[in-house]
mmCIF file of C-alpha atoms and ligand atoms in Angstrom:
data_model
loop_
_atom_site.group_PDB
_atom_site.id
_atom_site.type_symbol
_atom_site.label_atom_id
_atom_site.label_comp_id
_atom_site.label_asym_id
_atom_site.label_seq_id
_atom_site.Cartn_x
_atom_site.Cartn_y
_atom_site.Cartn_z
ATOM 1 C CA UNK A 217 -58.369 -81.484 -24.794
ATOM 2 C CA UNK A 218 -57.196 -79.728 -21.671
ATOM 3 C CA UNK A 219 -58.908 -82.239 -19.424
ATOM 4 C CA UNK A 220 -57.364 -85.079 -21.552
ATOM 5 C CA UNK A 221 -53.974 -83.581 -21.084
ATOM 6 C CA UNK A 222 -54.218 -83.325 -17.325
ATOM 7 C CA UNK A 223 -55.362 -87.039 -17.173
ATOM 8 C CA UNK A 224 -52.603 -88.077 -19.548
ATOM 9 C CA UNK A 225 -49.844 -86.346 -17.597
ATOM 10 C CA UNK A 226 -51.205 -87.787 -14.313
ATOM 11 C CA UNK A 227 -51.133 -91.307 -15.653
ATOM 12 C CA UNK A 228 -47.589 -90.776 -16.976
ATOM 13 C CA UNK A 229 -46.489 -89.630 -13.603
ATOM 14 C CA UNK A 230 -48.210 -92.348 -11.728
ATOM 15 C CA UNK A 231 -46.634 -94.882 -13.993
ATOM 16 C CA UNK A 232 -43.173 -93.889 -12.933
ATOM 17 C CA UNK A 233 -43.892 -93.680 -9.205
ATOM 18 C CA UNK A 234 -43.799 -96.359 -6.516
ATOM 19 C CA UNK A 235 -47.056 -97.496 -4.726
ATOM 20 C CA UNK A 236 -45.875 -95.622 -1.603
ATOM 21 C CA UNK A 237 -45.261 -92.298 -3.273
ATOM 22 C CA UNK A 238 -48.071 -89.836 -3.057
ATOM 23 C CA UNK A 239 -49.184 -87.975 -6.276
ATOM 24 C CA UNK A 240 -51.589 -85.050 -6.060
ATOM 25 C CA UNK A 241 -52.859 -82.419 -8.316
ATOM 26 C CA UNK A 242 -52.647 -78.903 -6.756
ATOM 27 C CA UNK A 243 -54.839 -77.245 -9.333
ATOM 28 C CA UNK A 244 -54.537 -76.074 -12.864
ATOM 29 C CA UNK A 245 -51.515 -77.714 -14.435
ATOM 30 C CA UNK A 246 -49.552 -78.341 -11.132
ATOM 31 C CA UNK A 247 -48.922 -81.622 -9.509
ATOM 32 C CA UNK A 248 -47.102 -82.460 -6.228
ATOM 33 C CA UNK A 249 -45.197 -85.673 -5.503
ATOM 34 C CA UNK A 250 -44.237 -86.796 -1.997
ATOM 35 C CA UNK A 251 -41.395 -89.373 -1.999
ATOM 36 C CA UNK A 252 -40.767 -91.333 1.051
ATOM 37 C CA UNK A 253 -37.304 -92.409 2.130
ATOM 38 C CA UNK A 254 -35.244 -90.831 -0.538
ATOM 39 C CA UNK A 255 -32.215 -88.608 -0.217
ATOM 40 C CA UNK A 256 -31.426 -85.444 -2.210
ATOM 41 C CA UNK A 257 -29.674 -87.315 -5.001
ATOM 42 C CA UNK A 258 -32.320 -89.911 -5.504
ATOM 43 C CA UNK A 259 -35.121 -87.243 -5.400
ATOM 44 C CA UNK A 260 -33.238 -85.258 -8.079
ATOM 45 C CA UNK A 261 -32.822 -88.413 -10.217
ATOM 46 C CA UNK A 262 -36.531 -89.299 -9.965
ATOM 47 C CA UNK A 263 -37.639 -85.782 -10.737
ATOM 48 C CA UNK A 264 -35.493 -85.871 -13.932
ATOM 49 C CA UNK A 265 -37.101 -89.203 -14.884
ATOM 50 C CA UNK A 266 -40.438 -87.676 -14.449
ATOM 51 C CA UNK A 267 -39.460 -84.924 -16.813
ATOM 52 C CA UNK A 268 -38.195 -87.355 -19.144
ATOM 53 C CA UNK A 269 -41.290 -89.622 -19.073
ATOM 54 C CA UNK A 270 -43.602 -86.695 -19.719
ATOM 55 C CA UNK A 271 -41.501 -85.362 -22.568
ATOM 56 C CA UNK A 272 -41.184 -88.676 -24.348
ATOM 57 C CA UNK A 273 -44.867 -89.660 -23.934
ATOM 58 C CA UNK A 274 -46.789 -87.307 -26.246
ATOM 59 C CA UNK A 275 -50.656 -87.042 -26.087
ATOM 60 C CA UNK A 276 -52.413 -87.543 -29.500
ATOM 61 C CA UNK A 277 -55.174 -84.995 -30.088
ATOM 62 C CA UNK A 278 -57.246 -85.348 -33.123
ATOM 63 C CA UNK A 279 -54.427 -87.280 -34.788
ATOM 64 C CA UNK A 280 -51.718 -84.926 -33.916
ATOM 65 C CA UNK A 281 -49.108 -85.750 -31.265
ATOM 66 C CA UNK A 282 -48.774 -82.953 -28.688
ATOM 67 C CA UNK A 283 -45.474 -82.794 -26.979
ATOM 68 C CA UNK A 284 -45.565 -81.748 -23.290
ATOM 69 C CA UNK A 285 -42.830 -80.595 -21.038
ATOM 70 C CA UNK A 286 -42.606 -80.576 -17.321
ATOM 71 C CA UNK A 287 -40.600 -78.181 -14.942
ATOM 72 C CA UNK A 288 -40.015 -79.687 -11.559
ATOM 73 C CA UNK A 289 -38.812 -78.029 -8.299
ATOM 74 C CA UNK A 290 -37.314 -80.562 -5.760
ATOM 75 C CA UNK A 291 -36.860 -79.958 -1.964
ATOM 76 C CA UNK A 292 -35.630 -82.328 0.633
ATOM 77 C CA UNK A 293 -37.699 -82.058 3.835
ATOM 78 C CA UNK A 294 -34.669 -81.675 6.149
ATOM 79 C CA UNK A 295 -34.506 -79.998 9.538
ATOM 80 C CA UNK A 296 -34.136 -76.544 7.951
ATOM 81 C CA UNK A 297 -37.583 -76.936 6.571
ATOM 82 C CA UNK A 298 -39.802 -76.214 9.545
ATOM 83 C CA UNK A 299 -43.429 -76.390 8.272
ATOM 84 C CA UNK A 300 -45.631 -77.657 5.470
ATOM 85 C CA UNK A 301 -45.731 -74.110 4.092
ATOM 86 C CA UNK A 302 -41.962 -73.927 3.968
ATOM 87 C CA UNK A 303 -41.653 -77.266 2.212
ATOM 88 C CA UNK A 304 -44.321 -76.196 -0.417
ATOM 89 C CA UNK A 305 -42.636 -72.812 -0.879
ATOM 90 C CA UNK A 306 -39.266 -74.329 -1.396
ATOM 91 C CA UNK A 307 -40.430 -76.749 -4.070
ATOM 92 C CA UNK A 308 -42.363 -73.875 -5.705
ATOM 93 C CA UNK A 309 -39.407 -71.427 -5.743
ATOM 94 C CA UNK A 310 -37.161 -74.199 -7.227
ATOM 95 C CA UNK A 311 -39.978 -75.019 -9.824
ATOM 96 C CA UNK A 312 -39.914 -71.375 -10.928
ATOM 97 C CA UNK A 313 -36.141 -71.619 -11.396
ATOM 98 C CA UNK A 314 -36.680 -74.697 -13.462
ATOM 99 C CA UNK A 315 -39.109 -72.705 -15.766
ATOM 100 C CA UNK A 316 -36.651 -69.784 -15.906
ATOM 101 C CA UNK A 317 -33.731 -72.000 -16.791
ATOM 102 C CA UNK A 318 -35.720 -73.169 -19.912
ATOM 103 C CA UNK A 319 -38.365 -75.608 -18.718
ATOM 104 C CA UNK A 320 -38.259 -79.504 -19.128
ATOM 105 C CA UNK A 321 -35.942 -79.956 -16.204
ATOM 106 C CA UNK A 322 -35.696 -80.533 -12.480
ATOM 107 C CA UNK A 323 -34.137 -77.926 -10.142
ATOM 108 C CA UNK A 324 -33.242 -78.499 -6.573
ATOM 109 C CA UNK A 325 -34.054 -76.058 -3.805
ATOM 110 C CA UNK A 326 -30.836 -74.418 -2.160
ATOM 111 C CA UNK A 327 -30.913 -73.074 1.258
ATOM 112 C CA UNK A 328 -29.003 -69.943 0.215
ATOM 113 C CA UNK A 329 -28.868 -67.268 -2.427
ATOM 114 C CA UNK A 330 -31.848 -66.013 -4.488
ATOM 115 C CA UNK A 331 -33.924 -69.083 -3.831
ATOM 116 C CA UNK A 332 -33.723 -68.427 -0.056
ATOM 117 C CA UNK A 333 -34.826 -64.848 -0.578
ATOM 118 C CA UNK A 334 -37.736 -65.769 -2.787
ATOM 119 C CA UNK A 335 -38.763 -68.351 -0.072
ATOM 120 C CA UNK A 336 -38.469 -65.700 2.636
ATOM 121 C CA UNK A 337 -40.659 -63.317 0.642
ATOM 122 C CA UNK A 338 -43.287 -66.059 -0.061
ATOM 123 C CA UNK A 339 -43.442 -66.921 3.621
ATOM 124 C CA UNK A 340 -43.637 -63.280 4.820
ATOM 125 C CA UNK A 341 -46.643 -62.792 2.513
ATOM 126 C CA UNK A 342 -48.158 -66.056 3.502
ATOM 127 C CA UNK A 343 -47.926 -64.949 7.160
ATOM 128 C CA UNK A 344 -49.248 -61.511 6.437
ATOM 129 C CA UNK A 345 -52.264 -62.963 4.673
ATOM 130 C CA UNK A 346 -52.907 -65.332 7.460
ATOM 131 C CA UNK A 347 -52.773 -62.525 10.086
ATOM 132 C CA UNK A 348 -54.900 -60.200 7.994
ATOM 133 C CA UNK A 349 -57.664 -62.945 7.704
ATOM 134 C CA UNK A 350 -57.510 -63.567 11.402
ATOM 135 C CA UNK A 351 -57.226 -59.960 12.700
ATOM 136 C CA UNK A 352 -59.395 -57.719 10.519
ATOM 137 C CA UNK A 353 -56.430 -56.782 8.368
ATOM 138 C CA UNK A 354 -58.549 -56.568 5.281
ATOM 139 C CA UNK A 355 -60.640 -53.646 4.338
ATOM 140 C CA UNK A 356 -62.680 -52.315 1.308
ATOM 141 C CA UNK A 357 -62.161 -49.405 -0.925
ATOM 142 C CA UNK A 358 -64.983 -48.504 -3.288
ATOM 143 C CA UNK A 359 -65.038 -46.762 -6.701
ATOM 144 C CA UNK A 360 -68.174 -45.362 -8.311
ATOM 145 C CA UNK A 361 -69.573 -46.738 -11.498
ATOM 146 C CA UNK A 362 -71.490 -43.877 -13.199
ATOM 147 C CA UNK A 363 -74.520 -43.954 -15.492
ATOM 148 C CA UNK A 364 -73.313 -41.840 -18.382
ATOM 149 C CA UNK A 365 -76.692 -40.538 -19.389
ATOM 150 C CA UNK A 366 -77.765 -39.224 -16.061
ATOM 151 C CA UNK A 367 -74.487 -38.861 -14.116
ATOM 152 C CA UNK A 368 -75.797 -40.919 -11.215
ATOM 153 C CA UNK A 369 -73.807 -43.440 -9.435
ATOM 154 C CA UNK A 370 -75.300 -46.862 -10.414
ATOM 155 C CA UNK A 371 -72.885 -49.132 -8.590
ATOM 156 C CA UNK A 372 -69.759 -49.135 -6.424
ATOM 157 C CA UNK A 373 -67.023 -51.661 -7.219
ATOM 158 C CA UNK A 374 -65.567 -52.779 -3.902
ATOM 159 C CA UNK A 375 -61.730 -53.290 -3.938
ATOM 160 C CA UNK A 376 -59.793 -55.086 -1.387
ATOM 161 C CA UNK A 377 -56.887 -53.515 0.633
ATOM 162 C CA UNK A 378 -54.669 -55.431 3.071
ATOM 163 C CA UNK A 379 -53.143 -53.759 6.107
ATOM 164 C CA UNK A 380 -49.666 -54.618 7.326
ATOM 165 C CA UNK A 381 -48.632 -54.563 10.992
ATOM 166 C CA UNK A 382 -46.812 -51.330 10.549
ATOM 167 C CA UNK A 383 -49.901 -49.544 8.974
ATOM 168 C CA UNK A 384 -48.784 -50.044 5.420
ATOM 169 C CA UNK A 385 -51.718 -50.534 3.066
ATOM 170 C CA UNK A 386 -51.201 -53.025 0.248
ATOM 171 C CA UNK A 387 -52.956 -53.092 -3.036
ATOM 172 C CA UNK A 388 -54.124 -56.219 -4.612
ATOM 173 C CA UNK A 389 -51.436 -56.300 -7.319
ATOM 174 C CA UNK A 390 -48.831 -56.783 -4.613
ATOM 175 C CA UNK A 391 -50.387 -59.871 -2.895
ATOM 176 C CA UNK A 392 -53.121 -61.449 -5.087
ATOM 177 C CA UNK A 393 -50.821 -63.482 -7.246
ATOM 178 C CA UNK A 394 -49.067 -64.939 -4.072
ATOM 179 C CA UNK A 395 -52.519 -65.243 -2.427
ATOM 180 C CA UNK A 396 -53.582 -67.492 -5.241
ATOM 181 C CA UNK A 397 -50.409 -69.503 -5.266
ATOM 182 C CA UNK A 398 -50.753 -70.253 -1.564
ATOM 183 C CA UNK A 399 -54.503 -71.039 -1.780
ATOM 184 C CA UNK A 400 -55.651 -67.942 0.208
ATOM 185 C CA UNK A 401 -57.878 -66.592 -2.721
ATOM 186 C CA UNK A 402 -61.106 -68.431 -1.733
ATOM 187 C CA UNK A 403 -60.795 -67.307 1.866
ATOM 188 C CA UNK A 404 -59.988 -63.689 0.867
ATOM 189 C CA UNK A 405 -62.949 -63.633 -1.429
ATOM 190 C CA UNK A 406 -65.377 -64.892 1.265
ATOM 191 C CA UNK A 407 -63.995 -62.316 3.634
ATOM 192 C CA UNK A 408 -64.568 -59.624 1.096
ATOM 193 C CA UNK A 409 -68.199 -60.866 0.311
ATOM 194 C CA UNK A 410 -68.712 -60.782 4.114
ATOM 195 C CA UNK A 411 -67.644 -57.218 4.451
ATOM 196 C CA UNK A 412 -69.554 -56.251 1.272
ATOM 197 C CA UNK A 413 -72.795 -57.706 2.670
ATOM 198 C CA UNK A 414 -72.316 -55.674 5.851
ATOM 199 C CA UNK A 415 -71.801 -52.593 3.606
ATOM 200 C CA UNK A 416 -74.924 -53.389 1.614
ATOM 201 C CA UNK A 417 -76.916 -53.716 4.930
ATOM 202 C CA UNK A 418 -75.721 -50.249 6.044
ATOM 203 C CA UNK A 419 -76.410 -48.689 2.789
ATOM 204 C CA UNK A 420 -79.682 -50.219 1.466
ATOM 205 C CA UNK A 421 -79.993 -47.959 -1.635
ATOM 206 C CA UNK A 422 -76.511 -48.850 -2.898
ATOM 207 C CA UNK A 423 -75.515 -51.702 -5.252
ATOM 208 C CA UNK A 424 -72.039 -53.125 -4.989
ATOM 209 C CA UNK A 425 -69.833 -55.158 -7.441
ATOM 210 C CA UNK A 426 -67.646 -57.684 -5.836
ATOM 211 C CA UNK A 427 -64.695 -59.446 -7.482
ATOM 212 C CA UNK A 428 -64.349 -63.225 -7.526
ATOM 213 C CA UNK A 429 -60.994 -64.931 -8.154
ATOM 214 C CA UNK A 430 -60.568 -67.896 -10.393
ATOM 215 C CA UNK A 431 -60.486 -70.399 -7.564
ATOM 216 C CA UNK A 432 -63.718 -69.187 -6.255
ATOM 217 C CA UNK A 433 -65.457 -69.803 -9.573
ATOM 218 C CA UNK A 434 -64.512 -73.495 -9.179
ATOM 219 C CA UNK A 435 -65.699 -73.627 -5.548
ATOM 220 C CA UNK A 436 -68.924 -75.620 -5.625
ATOM 221 C CA UNK A 437 -69.956 -74.497 -2.222
ATOM 222 C CA UNK A 438 -69.717 -70.732 -2.862
ATOM 223 C CA UNK A 439 -73.255 -70.248 -4.026
ATOM 224 C CA UNK A 440 -74.768 -71.795 -0.898
ATOM 225 C CA UNK A 441 -72.369 -69.934 1.272
ATOM 226 C CA UNK A 442 -73.403 -66.563 -0.188
ATOM 227 C CA UNK A 443 -77.025 -67.454 0.065
ATOM 228 C CA UNK A 444 -76.637 -68.426 3.806
ATOM 229 C CA UNK A 445 -74.678 -65.202 4.400
ATOM 230 C CA UNK A 446 -77.509 -62.999 3.080
ATOM 231 C CA UNK A 447 -80.395 -65.021 4.585
ATOM 232 C CA UNK A 448 -82.059 -63.328 7.436
ATOM 233 C CA UNK A 449 -80.348 -59.932 6.833
ATOM 234 C CA UNK A 450 -81.807 -56.923 5.049
ATOM 235 C CA UNK A 451 -79.303 -57.237 2.287
ATOM 236 C CA UNK A 452 -81.204 -57.710 -0.993
ATOM 237 C CA UNK A 453 -79.464 -60.141 -3.541
ATOM 238 C CA UNK A 454 -80.053 -57.321 -6.105
ATOM 239 C CA UNK A 455 -77.683 -55.177 -4.180
ATOM 240 C CA UNK A 456 -74.831 -57.592 -5.165
ATOM 241 C CA UNK A 457 -73.146 -57.954 -8.550
ATOM 242 C CA UNK A 458 -70.365 -60.434 -8.794
ATOM 243 C CA UNK A 459 -67.452 -59.837 -11.232
ATOM 244 C CA UNK A 460 -65.606 -62.870 -12.879
ATOM 245 C CA UNK A 461 -62.900 -62.034 -15.457
ATOM 246 C CA UNK A 462 -63.348 -63.296 -19.079
ATOM 247 C CA UNK A 463 -60.105 -65.139 -18.867
ATOM 248 C CA UNK A 464 -61.162 -67.075 -15.735
ATOM 249 C CA UNK A 465 -64.713 -67.727 -17.111
ATOM 250 C CA UNK A 466 -63.149 -69.224 -20.299
ATOM 251 C CA UNK A 467 -60.678 -71.329 -18.322
ATOM 252 C CA UNK A 468 -63.542 -72.639 -16.290
ATOM 253 C CA UNK A 469 -66.402 -72.474 -18.571
ATOM 254 C CA UNK A 470 -68.660 -75.166 -17.017
ATOM 255 C CA UNK A 471 -67.992 -74.078 -13.437
ATOM 256 C CA UNK A 472 -68.601 -70.440 -14.425
ATOM 257 C CA UNK A 473 -71.858 -71.206 -16.059
ATOM 258 C CA UNK A 474 -72.941 -73.179 -12.961
ATOM 259 C CA UNK A 475 -72.063 -70.488 -10.553
ATOM 260 C CA UNK A 476 -73.479 -67.714 -12.851
ATOM 261 C CA UNK A 477 -76.866 -69.592 -12.993
ATOM 262 C CA UNK A 478 -76.869 -70.209 -9.253
ATOM 263 C CA UNK A 479 -76.229 -66.663 -8.381
ATOM 264 C CA UNK A 480 -78.696 -65.334 -10.828
ATOM 265 C CA UNK A 481 -81.465 -67.662 -9.443
ATOM 266 C CA UNK A 482 -80.688 -66.119 -6.095
ATOM 267 C CA UNK A 483 -81.337 -62.618 -7.629
ATOM 268 C CA UNK A 484 -77.769 -61.534 -7.634
ATOM 269 C CA UNK A 485 -76.265 -60.147 -10.886
ATOM 270 C CA UNK A 486 -73.189 -60.889 -12.706
ATOM 271 C CA UNK A 487 -70.490 -58.918 -14.649
ATOM 272 C CA UNK A 488 -67.907 -60.210 -17.017
ATOM 273 C CA UNK A 489 -64.709 -58.376 -16.092
ATOM 274 C CA UNK A 490 -61.680 -57.287 -18.137
ATOM 275 C CA UNK A 491 -63.455 -58.189 -21.313
ATOM 276 C CA UNK A 492 -61.251 -58.193 -24.309
ATOM 277 C CA UNK A 493 -57.929 -58.756 -22.463
ATOM 278 C CA UNK A 494 -58.005 -62.496 -23.029
ATOM 279 C CA UNK A 495 -59.040 -63.929 -26.388
ATOM 280 C CA UNK A 496 -62.216 -61.971 -26.448
ATOM 281 C CA UNK A 497 -64.865 -64.210 -27.557
ATOM 282 C CA UNK A 498 -68.270 -62.736 -28.331
ATOM 283 C CA UNK A 499 -69.671 -66.189 -28.297
ATOM 284 C CA UNK A 500 -69.348 -66.370 -24.518
ATOM 285 C CA UNK A 501 -71.472 -63.320 -24.164
ATOM 286 C CA UNK A 502 -74.297 -65.356 -25.673
ATOM 287 C CA UNK A 503 -73.841 -68.416 -23.497
ATOM 288 C CA UNK A 504 -73.109 -66.947 -20.116
ATOM 289 C CA UNK A 505 -75.985 -65.640 -17.900
ATOM 290 C CA UNK A 506 -74.370 -62.233 -17.285
ATOM 291 C CA UNK A 507 -75.891 -58.697 -16.963
ATOM 292 C CA UNK A 508 -72.917 -56.422 -17.335
ATOM 293 C CA UNK A 509 -69.769 -56.572 -19.532
ATOM 294 C CA UNK A 510 -66.828 -54.592 -18.248
ATOM 295 C CA UNK A 511 -64.506 -53.764 -21.146
ATOM 296 C CA UNK A 512 -60.944 -53.882 -20.268
ATOM 297 C CA UNK A 513 -59.417 -50.440 -19.224
ATOM 298 C CA UNK A 514 -56.687 -51.095 -21.884
ATOM 299 C CA UNK A 515 -59.062 -50.134 -24.722
ATOM 300 C CA UNK A 516 -60.605 -47.186 -22.839
ATOM 301 C CA UNK A 517 -57.693 -45.141 -21.332
ATOM 302 C CA UNK A 518 -56.700 -43.639 -24.702
ATOM 303 C CA UNK A 519 -60.146 -43.183 -26.138
ATOM 304 C CA UNK A 520 -60.361 -39.940 -28.021
ATOM 305 C CA UNK A 521 -56.840 -40.200 -29.174
ATOM 306 C CA UNK A 522 -56.563 -43.757 -30.514
ATOM 307 C CA UNK A 523 -58.940 -44.636 -33.342
ATOM 308 C CA UNK A 524 -58.144 -48.324 -33.054
ATOM 309 C CA UNK A 525 -59.400 -48.449 -29.448
ATOM 310 C CA UNK A 526 -62.522 -46.642 -30.513
ATOM 311 C CA UNK A 527 -63.285 -49.289 -32.978
ATOM 312 C CA UNK A 528 -62.861 -52.068 -30.364
ATOM 313 C CA UNK A 529 -65.147 -50.294 -27.923
ATOM 314 C CA UNK A 530 -67.608 -49.711 -30.497
ATOM 315 C CA UNK A 531 -67.690 -53.332 -31.607
ATOM 316 C CA UNK A 532 -67.939 -54.599 -27.934
ATOM 317 C CA UNK A 533 -70.753 -52.148 -27.211
ATOM 318 C CA UNK A 534 -72.760 -53.217 -30.312
ATOM 319 C CA UNK A 535 -72.466 -56.845 -29.632
ATOM 320 C CA UNK A 536 -73.046 -56.537 -25.854
ATOM 321 C CA UNK A 537 -76.294 -54.424 -26.537
ATOM 322 C CA UNK A 538 -77.385 -56.925 -29.184
ATOM 323 C CA UNK A 539 -77.222 -59.653 -26.473
ATOM 324 C CA UNK A 540 -79.032 -57.368 -24.031
ATOM 325 C CA UNK A 541 -76.166 -56.787 -21.787
ATOM 326 C CA UNK A 542 -74.926 -53.342 -20.489
ATOM 327 C CA UNK A 543 -71.463 -52.240 -21.105
ATOM 328 C CA UNK A 544 -69.212 -50.726 -18.328
ATOM 329 C CA UNK A 545 -66.122 -48.911 -19.547
ATOM 330 C CA UNK A 546 -63.201 -49.104 -16.972
ATOM 331 C CA UNK A 547 -60.285 -46.720 -16.654
ATOM 332 C CA UNK A 548 -62.048 -43.684 -17.908
ATOM 333 C CA UNK A 549 -59.422 -41.142 -17.039
ATOM 334 C CA UNK A 550 -60.483 -38.017 -19.287
ATOM 335 C CA UNK A 551 -63.431 -35.985 -20.344
ATOM 336 C CA UNK A 552 -62.490 -36.842 -23.873
ATOM 337 C CA UNK A 553 -62.804 -40.559 -23.117
ATOM 338 C CA UNK A 554 -66.114 -40.026 -21.417
ATOM 339 C CA UNK A 555 -67.445 -37.995 -24.433
ATOM 340 C CA UNK A 556 -66.490 -40.702 -26.804
ATOM 341 C CA UNK A 557 -68.295 -43.377 -24.710
ATOM 342 C CA UNK A 558 -71.439 -41.218 -24.525
ATOM 343 C CA UNK A 559 -71.247 -40.775 -28.229
ATOM 344 C CA UNK A 560 -71.037 -44.508 -28.578
ATOM 345 C CA UNK A 561 -74.054 -45.100 -26.330
ATOM 346 C CA UNK A 562 -72.089 -46.856 -23.593
ATOM 347 C CA UNK A 563 -74.237 -47.015 -20.573
ATOM 348 C CA UNK A 564 -71.702 -47.034 -17.574
ATOM 349 C CA UNK A 565 -68.329 -45.716 -16.861
ATOM 350 C CA UNK A 566 -65.707 -46.142 -14.064
ATOM 351 C CA UNK A 567 -62.349 -44.463 -13.646
ATOM 352 C CA UNK A 568 -60.249 -41.867 -12.168
ATOM 353 C CA UNK A 569 -62.170 -39.097 -14.112
ATOM 354 C CA UNK A 570 -65.400 -39.899 -12.195
ATOM 355 C CA UNK A 571 -63.816 -40.812 -8.988
ATOM 356 C CA UNK A 572 -60.801 -42.727 -7.488
ATOM 357 C CA UNK A 573 -61.339 -45.592 -5.254
ATOM 358 C CA UNK A 574 -61.545 -44.547 -1.630
ATOM 359 C CA UNK A 575 -62.381 -46.093 1.843
ATOM 360 C CA UNK A 576 -65.717 -47.861 1.109
ATOM 361 C CA UNK A 577 -67.798 -46.516 4.005
ATOM 362 C CA UNK A 578 -67.031 -42.968 3.115
ATOM 363 C CA UNK A 579 -67.571 -43.476 -0.546
ATOM 364 C CA UNK A 580 -70.940 -45.043 -0.048
ATOM 365 C CA UNK A 581 -72.188 -42.154 2.379
ATOM 366 C CA UNK A 582 -71.435 -39.540 -0.245
HETATM 367 P P1 C2E B 991 -60.104 -54.811 -11.527
HETATM 368 O O1 C2E B 991 -61.232 -55.671 -11.061
HETATM 369 O O2 C2E B 991 -60.035 -54.583 -13.009
HETATM 370 O O3 C2E B 991 -60.345 -53.477 -10.746
HETATM 371 C C1 C2E B 991 -60.128 -52.128 -11.231
HETATM 372 C C2 C2E B 991 -58.722 -51.676 -10.838
HETATM 373 O O4 C2E B 991 -58.383 -50.555 -11.688
HETATM 374 C C3 C2E B 991 -58.528 -51.248 -9.465
HETATM 375 O O5 C2E B 991 -57.294 -51.442 -9.016
HETATM 376 C C4 C2E B 991 -58.775 -49.722 -9.563
HETATM 377 O O6 C2E B 991 -58.135 -48.972 -8.530
HETATM 378 C C5 C2E B 991 -58.066 -49.388 -10.933
HETATM 379 N N1 C2E B 991 -58.675 -48.215 -11.482
HETATM 380 C C6 C2E B 991 -59.799 -47.714 -11.476
HETATM 381 N N2 C2E B 991 -59.992 -46.576 -12.185
HETATM 382 C C7 C2E B 991 -58.790 -46.384 -12.939
HETATM 383 C C8 C2E B 991 -58.367 -45.523 -13.921
HETATM 384 O O7 C2E B 991 -59.091 -44.552 -14.345
HETATM 385 N N3 C2E B 991 -57.054 -45.738 -14.450
HETATM 386 C C9 C2E B 991 -56.217 -46.739 -14.025
HETATM 387 N N4 C2E B 991 -55.034 -46.870 -14.519
HETATM 388 N N5 C2E B 991 -56.760 -47.589 -13.007
HETATM 389 C C10 C2E B 991 -57.936 -47.529 -12.549
HETATM 390 P P2 C2E B 991 -56.983 -52.191 -7.615
HETATM 391 O O8 C2E B 991 -57.887 -51.851 -6.513
HETATM 392 O O9 C2E B 991 -55.507 -52.078 -7.398
HETATM 393 O O10 C2E B 991 -57.229 -53.636 -7.950
HETATM 394 C C11 C2E B 991 -56.569 -54.460 -8.919
HETATM 395 C C12 C2E B 991 -57.183 -55.812 -9.219
HETATM 396 O O11 C2E B 991 -57.258 -56.590 -8.064
HETATM 397 C C13 C2E B 991 -58.613 -55.674 -9.592
HETATM 398 O O12 C2E B 991 -58.799 -55.403 -10.863
HETATM 399 C C14 C2E B 991 -59.140 -57.115 -9.366
HETATM 400 O O13 C2E B 991 -58.811 -57.922 -10.390
HETATM 401 C C15 C2E B 991 -58.286 -57.449 -8.141
HETATM 402 N N6 C2E B 991 -59.117 -57.290 -6.905
HETATM 403 C C16 C2E B 991 -59.333 -56.128 -6.172
HETATM 404 N N7 C2E B 991 -60.195 -56.374 -5.146
HETATM 405 C C17 C2E B 991 -60.491 -57.653 -5.231
HETATM 406 C C18 C2E B 991 -61.188 -58.529 -4.275
HETATM 407 O O14 C2E B 991 -61.913 -58.148 -3.272
HETATM 408 N N8 C2E B 991 -61.256 -59.883 -4.647
HETATM 409 C C19 C2E B 991 -60.563 -60.300 -5.759
HETATM 410 N N9 C2E B 991 -60.655 -61.693 -5.965
HETATM 411 N N10 C2E B 991 -59.846 -59.533 -6.543
HETATM 412 C C20 C2E B 991 -59.806 -58.265 -6.281
HETATM 413 CA CA1 CA B 992 -63.322 -55.770 -11.271
HETATM 414 CA CA1 CA B 993 -61.656 -54.789 -14.491
#
């Protein structure tokens, strides 16, 4: 139904546009329209018409009409807009305002006020990301994943850090959402994989888990790229475990399955990350070729004190084991939580209690 909806919206938009206007899908549920030879007033009117068209053309799914709304951000490419990036950010900032003002409307980008500030922020991050990718501004931290029965470190999860010009180190929460919006995520992921393979070569007895973003899951060339990157090196595919989040896997089920199968055939392993944070579906554990299930830290942090959390972890542990997958509990912050996990027979744990993330090279040498 999601695919039908995208096609339906695209057709509705196409219908209202001129032959000479360009319509593109940016990904997910986002479209871009480039109108030639229109001024600000005309652009605004057309954007409003597009909103109207989508709102009044419901899609019928299994006999039920589904009403859809559109939020549009409009910018005129005037002399103040100096690059493609700036044009995209301006439209994007205006679109977010349209959503905030209640959706189903078109908002025009203004060169002053809060929109300008958001645009400047977006561009600053875009520049920082670009620079970091070009000039070794990305490094890896690593955090141990411990086997609860032996206390040995079974894996290290590598976590990306971004270095600013002034020496500031940024954590992913600060820049990943922006990186995804501006399309940097696939390049960042490849950069991280590249660094991780180097680490794996330098530490042949270590196994690493590497996070993949949603856009990477849908990248049909990623599998080949990883295989080529490892080929001819001493990195064993078995040293690499790729983490995809449950939410992203469900959103891109077919692609996730394809990538998972491809990686597994190469000899790499796969983990389903943040399990339980979306609409946890045990069914997917059965259908995806994954090796590890990482239960979301939200259910783990208060283990020992919260009996509801214990029930959830217990249920996931039983189902995961039933399907032959090992469970990793994230965000283990106390001895109490570790005890409960051991009691439940959970195989692996990761969290501040066992070790905080630190500079990868140092962590792996330990
Ligand atoms: P995640 O994959 O769930 O990674 C675990 C996060 O939890 C890490 O945050 C880690 O520092 C933090 N953490 C570990 N133990 C504890 C604990 O005991 N308590 C609490 N409260 N937190 C703990 P970090 O490094 O800031 O990464 C945040 C997220 O950014 C990651 O969540 C992951 O989704 C994403 N990320 C990190 N590195 C990469 C990367 O190289 N590529 C991609 N695509 N995403 C990454
Ligand atoms: Ca992860
Ligand atoms: Ca996680």
